[in-house]
Amino acid sequence: MNLDELLHVLPFYKTTSMIDEIKVDGIEMDSREVKQGSVFVCIPGFTVDGHDFIDDAVKQGAVALIVEKLVEAPVPVILVDDTNRALSMLAGKFFNYPTSKLPLIGVTGTNGKTTVTYLLEEIFKQQMKKTGVIGTIQLKIGEESYSISNTTPDALSLQRTFHKMLGENVDQAIMEVSSHALDMGRVYGCDYDIAVFTNLSQDHLDYHSDLQDYLRAKSLLFSQLGNSYDEKKRKFAILNSDDAASDLLKRSTAQHVMTYGCNNKATVMANGIQLDAAGTSFTLTSPVGDIEISSRLIGMFNVYNMLAASTAAIAANVSLTTIKTALEQLEGVNGRFEPVVEGQRYAVIVDYAHTPDSLENVLQTAREFAKNNVYVVVGCGGDRDRTKRPLMASIAVKYADHAFFTSDNPRTEDPQSILDDMTAELEESSSYDVIVDRKAAISQAIEQATSEDIILIAGKGHETYQIIGHTKYDFDDREVARKAIRNKEKY
């Protein structure tokens, strides 16, 4: 593609030199990824500014620069008002707008996003469709998995990924959409067909000014479904009728709305819910019929996850029998209420719960099935929302018989200071220990467990690392727990 053709997508820009006959072989926003023929887009970030790496990009072979402040360079410089917004438009143009051809479902909310995307993946696979999934755990195209750095990647990575999915004959794309991504414009240019809302509770208040601002960011996914109608390509907002935040989201979209829930009236509902330690059963009622569901997923929160996925699937014209088969076949999702089994007489469960609401959900579930004591190992991330720390600790001691407060990903904060924030408001009578070293805390909880106890290790779930300072160290709660169980059981 020629540079002048690529720039047609931008209505206004200024150039420092002629751009005719310049061939563009790629777009990059990281100077280290620039190759001969690349256009380098300078993005101002929180910690680094792409404008500071122009010399590196030119040495690597950049044939043009997209900037928002004028610089001198031996290659054409294109000045725009907002490079971040321009990047989305340029990426869409360069990759030929892949989501206009690829059906796309976006899932947002505080908790449950990952589980819902994996439930949807299973449903569409059951329909014999090839899927692409972008989310917290990984990027998947068919059966191939790739590592991922953000829950929702930047606009350039997204368009490149969707282009790759089309090239590999993906039939249905599914992605988690974070509030950060929506607020920062990372999903500009994504043509969503279905947008799903799970729930809203406190999280990311280190970034958002308050819960209303957090909700405002979430609402962007639904407003970005568009304001026009196409009978051949209907668009849907899938909302949780039992969450009050859905009222604003409903007003944020012009598209068709389907709701799901267990208490308030909804388009799709779960009735006759039965919960036990082996799984969950309920009757799914919908406009296209009713069907009995018996799933190995545990807990009320997973009923909502299954309802969200089922409602989105119904909107995508998937049959109830296909939905039923998929929900009943899926055994679980990595790091989501995942059991660690080494033949021990007590239960060890690893879960990603890292918000007050999600921690309460999983502890309530554990409490319902506990025949003896419930222990929880939990911490809070550093350089993140400090206001949730005492809330997390309060919930831990409320629902568990004993809590072990420990490091999560402390990042650049002092781990002990984080733990002090967590425990500052606890009553003296609360039953807990503070053990800074996470491995030691997990080992202590397992060492203390007796027959039919439940140990919940919360906060990191599927993560295979711990961030201390600016360094990622290998650390997997499941493997640490597995080794601790083996050490205990061999005596």
PDB file of C-alpha atoms in Angstrom, residues 60-219:
ATOM      1  CA  GLN A  60      15.384   0.537  11.807  1.00  0.00           C
ATOM      2  CA  GLY A  61      13.936   1.517   8.420  1.00  0.00           C
ATOM      3  CA  ALA A  62      10.849   3.674   9.062  1.00  0.00           C
ATOM      4  CA  VAL A  63       9.788   5.389   5.826  1.00  0.00           C
ATOM      5  CA  ALA A  64       7.483   7.921   7.503  1.00  0.00           C
ATOM      6  CA  LEU A  65       6.526   9.201  10.952  1.00  0.00           C
ATOM      7  CA  ILE A  66       3.062  10.003  12.315  1.00  0.00           C
ATOM      8  CA  VAL A  67       3.450  12.615  15.069  1.00  0.00           C
ATOM      9  CA  GLU A  68       1.402  15.048  17.105  1.00  0.00           C
ATOM     10  CA  LYS A  69       4.259  17.476  17.714  1.00  0.00           C
ATOM     11  CA  LEU A  70       6.509  18.658  14.908  1.00  0.00           C
ATOM     12  CA  VAL A  71       9.960  17.068  14.742  1.00  0.00           C
ATOM     13  CA  GLU A  72      12.851  17.060  12.307  1.00  0.00           C
ATOM     14  CA  ALA A  73      13.651  13.782  10.552  1.00  0.00           C
ATOM     15  CA  PRO A  74      15.194  12.549   7.288  1.00  0.00           C
ATOM     16  CA  VAL A  75      11.883  10.881   6.324  1.00  0.00           C
ATOM     17  CA  PRO A  76       8.435  12.430   5.766  1.00  0.00           C
ATOM     18  CA  VAL A  77       6.745  13.611   8.966  1.00  0.00           C
ATOM     19  CA  ILE A  78       2.931  13.591   9.089  1.00  0.00           C
ATOM     20  CA  LEU A  79       1.473  15.864  11.782  1.00  0.00           C
ATOM     21  CA  VAL A  80      -1.946  15.007  13.258  1.00  0.00           C
ATOM     22  CA  ASP A  81      -3.865  16.242  16.293  1.00  0.00           C
ATOM     23  CA  ASP A  82      -4.084  12.856  18.041  1.00  0.00           C
ATOM     24  CA  THR A  83      -1.745   9.997  17.106  1.00  0.00           C
ATOM     25  CA  ASN A  84      -3.638   7.486  19.246  1.00  0.00           C
ATOM     26  CA  ARG A  85      -6.871   8.107  17.353  1.00  0.00           C
ATOM     27  CA  ALA A  86      -5.026   8.221  14.036  1.00  0.00           C
ATOM     28  CA  LEU A  87      -3.402   4.852  14.822  1.00  0.00           C
ATOM     29  CA  SER A  88      -6.815   3.156  15.035  1.00  0.00           C
ATOM     30  CA  MET A  89      -7.880   4.582  11.686  1.00  0.00           C
ATOM     31  CA  LEU A  90      -4.595   3.765   9.964  1.00  0.00           C
ATOM     32  CA  ALA A  91      -4.555   0.222  11.372  1.00  0.00           C
ATOM     33  CA  GLY A  92      -8.131  -0.384  10.228  1.00  0.00           C
ATOM     34  CA  LYS A  93      -7.289   0.881   6.730  1.00  0.00           C
ATOM     35  CA  PHE A  94      -3.997  -1.030   6.442  1.00  0.00           C
ATOM     36  CA  PHE A  95      -5.580  -4.348   7.494  1.00  0.00           C
ATOM     37  CA  ASN A  96      -8.708  -3.693   5.375  1.00  0.00           C
ATOM     38  CA  TYR A  97     -11.185  -3.388   8.263  1.00  0.00           C
ATOM     39  CA  PRO A  98     -11.216  -7.059   9.313  1.00  0.00           C
ATOM     40  CA  THR A  99     -14.094  -6.834  11.812  1.00  0.00           C
ATOM     41  CA  SER A 100     -16.455  -5.680   9.067  1.00  0.00           C
ATOM     42  CA  LYS A 101     -16.123  -9.254   7.776  1.00  0.00           C
ATOM     43  CA  LEU A 102     -15.518 -11.118  11.051  1.00  0.00           C
ATOM     44  CA  PRO A 103     -18.406 -11.562  13.540  1.00  0.00           C
ATOM     45  CA  LEU A 104     -17.233 -10.071  16.845  1.00  0.00           C
ATOM     46  CA  ILE A 105     -18.527 -10.374  20.419  1.00  0.00           C
ATOM     47  CA  GLY A 106     -17.145  -8.097  23.153  1.00  0.00           C
ATOM     48  CA  VAL A 107     -17.539  -8.921  26.849  1.00  0.00           C
ATOM     49  CA  THR A 108     -17.103  -6.277  29.539  1.00  0.00           C
ATOM     50  CA  GLY A 109     -17.771  -6.061  33.292  1.00  0.00           C
ATOM     51  CA  THR A 110     -15.875  -6.321  36.556  1.00  0.00           C
ATOM     52  CA  ASN A 111     -16.014 -10.080  37.030  1.00  0.00           C
ATOM     53  CA  GLY A 112     -16.719 -13.077  34.815  1.00  0.00           C
ATOM     54  CA  LYS A 113     -15.359 -11.766  31.495  1.00  0.00           C
ATOM     55  CA  THR A 114     -12.875 -14.593  31.010  1.00  0.00           C
ATOM     56  CA  THR A 115     -15.328 -17.337  31.916  1.00  0.00           C
ATOM     57  CA  VAL A 116     -17.996 -15.912  29.600  1.00  0.00           C
ATOM     58  CA  THR A 117     -15.570 -15.724  26.656  1.00  0.00           C
ATOM     59  CA  TYR A 118     -14.494 -19.328  27.210  1.00  0.00           C
ATOM     60  CA  LEU A 119     -18.096 -20.485  27.524  1.00  0.00           C
ATOM     61  CA  LEU A 120     -18.840 -18.744  24.233  1.00  0.00           C
ATOM     62  CA  GLU A 121     -15.789 -20.355  22.667  1.00  0.00           C
ATOM     63  CA  GLU A 122     -17.086 -23.778  23.701  1.00  0.00           C
ATOM     64  CA  ILE A 123     -20.569 -22.990  22.374  1.00  0.00           C
ATOM     65  CA  PHE A 124     -19.321 -21.912  18.941  1.00  0.00           C
ATOM     66  CA  LYS A 125     -16.900 -24.844  18.754  1.00  0.00           C
ATOM     67  CA  GLN A 126     -19.868 -27.087  19.427  1.00  0.00           C
ATOM     68  CA  GLN A 127     -21.526 -25.375  16.465  1.00  0.00           C
ATOM     69  CA  MET A 128     -18.495 -26.454  14.392  1.00  0.00           C
ATOM     70  CA  LYS A 129     -17.205 -22.907  14.026  1.00  0.00           C
ATOM     71  CA  LYS A 130     -13.559 -21.936  14.294  1.00  0.00           C
ATOM     72  CA  THR A 131     -13.080 -19.357  17.049  1.00  0.00           C
ATOM     73  CA  GLY A 132     -10.628 -16.641  17.963  1.00  0.00           C
ATOM     74  CA  VAL A 133     -10.476 -15.495  21.607  1.00  0.00           C
ATOM     75  CA  ILE A 134      -8.682 -12.444  23.013  1.00  0.00           C
ATOM     76  CA  GLY A 135      -8.554 -12.107  26.777  1.00  0.00           C
ATOM     77  CA  THR A 136      -6.825 -12.078  30.129  1.00  0.00           C
ATOM     78  CA  ILE A 137      -5.387 -15.572  29.923  1.00  0.00           C
ATOM     79  CA  GLN A 138      -4.205 -15.695  26.311  1.00  0.00           C
ATOM     80  CA  LEU A 139      -4.923 -15.120  22.648  1.00  0.00           C
ATOM     81  CA  LYS A 140      -6.318 -18.193  20.926  1.00  0.00           C
ATOM     82  CA  ILE A 141      -6.845 -18.785  17.224  1.00  0.00           C
ATOM     83  CA  GLY A 142      -8.448 -22.165  16.795  1.00  0.00           C
ATOM     84  CA  GLU A 143      -6.386 -24.478  18.978  1.00  0.00           C
ATOM     85  CA  GLU A 144      -3.230 -22.334  18.833  1.00  0.00           C
ATOM     86  CA  SER A 145      -2.460 -20.183  21.877  1.00  0.00           C
ATOM     87  CA  TYR A 146      -0.301 -17.060  22.126  1.00  0.00           C
ATOM     88  CA  SER A 147       0.788 -15.007  25.126  1.00  0.00           C
ATOM     89  CA  ILE A 148      -0.806 -11.605  25.680  1.00  0.00           C
ATOM     90  CA  SER A 149       0.272  -8.604  27.769  1.00  0.00           C
ATOM     91  CA  ASN A 150      -3.042  -6.759  28.257  1.00  0.00           C
ATOM     92  CA  THR A 151      -6.601  -8.026  28.685  1.00  0.00           C
ATOM     93  CA  THR A 152      -7.426  -5.870  25.665  1.00  0.00           C
ATOM     94  CA  PRO A 153      -4.436  -5.125  23.370  1.00  0.00           C
ATOM     95  CA  ASP A 154      -3.799  -1.785  21.642  1.00  0.00           C
ATOM     96  CA  ALA A 155      -5.655  -0.832  18.453  1.00  0.00           C
ATOM     97  CA  LEU A 156      -2.796  -1.817  16.161  1.00  0.00           C
ATOM     98  CA  SER A 157      -2.373  -5.262  17.726  1.00  0.00           C
ATOM     99  CA  LEU A 158      -6.129  -5.827  17.616  1.00  0.00           C
ATOM    100  CA  GLN A 159      -6.496  -5.024  13.916  1.00  0.00           C
ATOM    101  CA  ARG A 160      -3.429  -7.124  13.113  1.00  0.00           C
ATOM    102  CA  THR A 161      -4.872 -10.004  15.136  1.00  0.00           C
ATOM    103  CA  PHE A 162      -8.297  -9.809  13.502  1.00  0.00           C
ATOM    104  CA  HIS A 163      -6.598  -9.751  10.089  1.00  0.00           C
ATOM    105  CA  LYS A 164      -4.685 -12.893  11.097  1.00  0.00           C
ATOM    106  CA  MET A 165      -7.929 -14.521  12.272  1.00  0.00           C
ATOM    107  CA  LEU A 166      -9.555 -13.870   8.915  1.00  0.00           C
ATOM    108  CA  GLY A 167      -6.519 -15.311   7.156  1.00  0.00           C
ATOM    109  CA  GLU A 168      -6.854 -18.460   9.267  1.00  0.00           C
ATOM    110  CA  ASN A 169     -10.585 -18.799   8.497  1.00  0.00           C
ATOM    111  CA  VAL A 170     -11.915 -17.934  11.956  1.00  0.00           C
ATOM    112  CA  ASP A 171     -15.741 -17.891  11.944  1.00  0.00           C
ATOM    113  CA  GLN A 172     -16.335 -16.108  15.258  1.00  0.00           C
ATOM    114  CA  ALA A 173     -14.166 -13.736  17.297  1.00  0.00           C
ATOM    115  CA  ILE A 174     -14.754 -13.222  21.023  1.00  0.00           C
ATOM    116  CA  MET A 175     -12.882 -10.790  23.236  1.00  0.00           C
ATOM    117  CA  GLU A 176     -12.728  -9.348  26.714  1.00  0.00           C
ATOM    118  CA  VAL A 177     -12.998  -5.566  26.695  1.00  0.00           C
ATOM    119  CA  SER A 178     -11.529  -3.773  29.722  1.00  0.00           C
ATOM    120  CA  SER A 179     -12.565  -0.340  30.963  1.00  0.00           C
ATOM    121  CA  HIS A 180      -8.988   0.864  30.414  1.00  0.00           C
ATOM    122  CA  ALA A 181      -9.134  -0.190  26.767  1.00  0.00           C
ATOM    123  CA  LEU A 182     -12.465   1.532  26.228  1.00  0.00           C
ATOM    124  CA  ASP A 183     -11.348   4.735  27.931  1.00  0.00           C
ATOM    125  CA  MET A 184      -8.014   4.839  26.082  1.00  0.00           C
ATOM    126  CA  GLY A 185      -9.555   4.162  22.684  1.00  0.00           C
ATOM    127  CA  ARG A 186      -7.800   0.837  22.140  1.00  0.00           C
ATOM    128  CA  VAL A 187     -10.937  -0.647  20.593  1.00  0.00           C
ATOM    129  CA  TYR A 188     -11.630   2.221  18.197  1.00  0.00           C
ATOM    130  CA  GLY A 189     -12.404   0.689  14.819  1.00  0.00           C
ATOM    131  CA  CYS A 190     -13.698  -2.633  16.175  1.00  0.00           C
ATOM    132  CA  ASP A 191     -17.092  -3.394  14.624  1.00  0.00           C
ATOM    133  CA  TYR A 192     -18.879  -5.317  17.397  1.00  0.00           C
ATOM    134  CA  ASP A 193     -21.978  -7.335  16.623  1.00  0.00           C
ATOM    135  CA  ILE A 194     -22.777  -8.296  20.219  1.00  0.00           C
ATOM    136  CA  ALA A 195     -21.720  -6.542  23.433  1.00  0.00           C
ATOM    137  CA  VAL A 196     -22.103  -8.390  26.743  1.00  0.00           C
ATOM    138  CA  PHE A 197     -22.167  -6.873  30.245  1.00  0.00           C
ATOM    139  CA  THR A 198     -21.497  -9.168  33.210  1.00  0.00           C
ATOM    140  CA  ASN A 199     -21.653  -6.973  36.338  1.00  0.00           C
ATOM    141  CA  LEU A 200     -20.203  -3.897  38.001  1.00  0.00           C
ATOM    142  CA  SER A 201     -18.431  -3.649  41.353  1.00  0.00           C
ATOM    143  CA  GLN A 202     -15.408  -1.814  42.709  1.00  0.00           C
ATOM    144  CA  ASP A 203     -12.202  -2.180  40.709  1.00  0.00           C
ATOM    145  CA  HIS A 204      -9.624  -0.011  38.938  1.00  0.00           C
ATOM    146  CA  LEU A 205     -10.297   3.063  41.070  1.00  0.00           C
ATOM    147  CA  ASP A 206      -6.582   3.788  40.784  1.00  0.00           C
ATOM    148  CA  TYR A 207      -7.419   4.719  37.180  1.00  0.00           C
ATOM    149  CA  HIS A 208     -11.065   5.795  37.279  1.00  0.00           C
ATOM    150  CA  SER A 209     -12.068   8.690  39.533  1.00  0.00           C
ATOM    151  CA  ASP A 210     -15.054   6.811  40.967  1.00  0.00           C
ATOM    152  CA  LEU A 211     -17.552   4.042  40.191  1.00  0.00           C
ATOM    153  CA  GLN A 212     -19.581   6.349  37.941  1.00  0.00           C
ATOM    154  CA  ASP A 213     -16.524   7.053  35.814  1.00  0.00           C
ATOM    155  CA  TYR A 214     -15.795   3.315  35.727  1.00  0.00           C
ATOM    156  CA  LEU A 215     -19.359   2.681  34.507  1.00  0.00           C
ATOM    157  CA  ARG A 216     -19.074   5.504  31.963  1.00  0.00           C
ATOM    158  CA  ALA A 217     -16.047   3.746  30.474  1.00  0.00           C
ATOM    159  CA  LYS A 218     -17.923   0.433  30.329  1.00  0.00           C
ATOM    160  CA  SER A 219     -20.865   2.138  28.610  1.00  0.00           C
TER     161      SER A 219
END
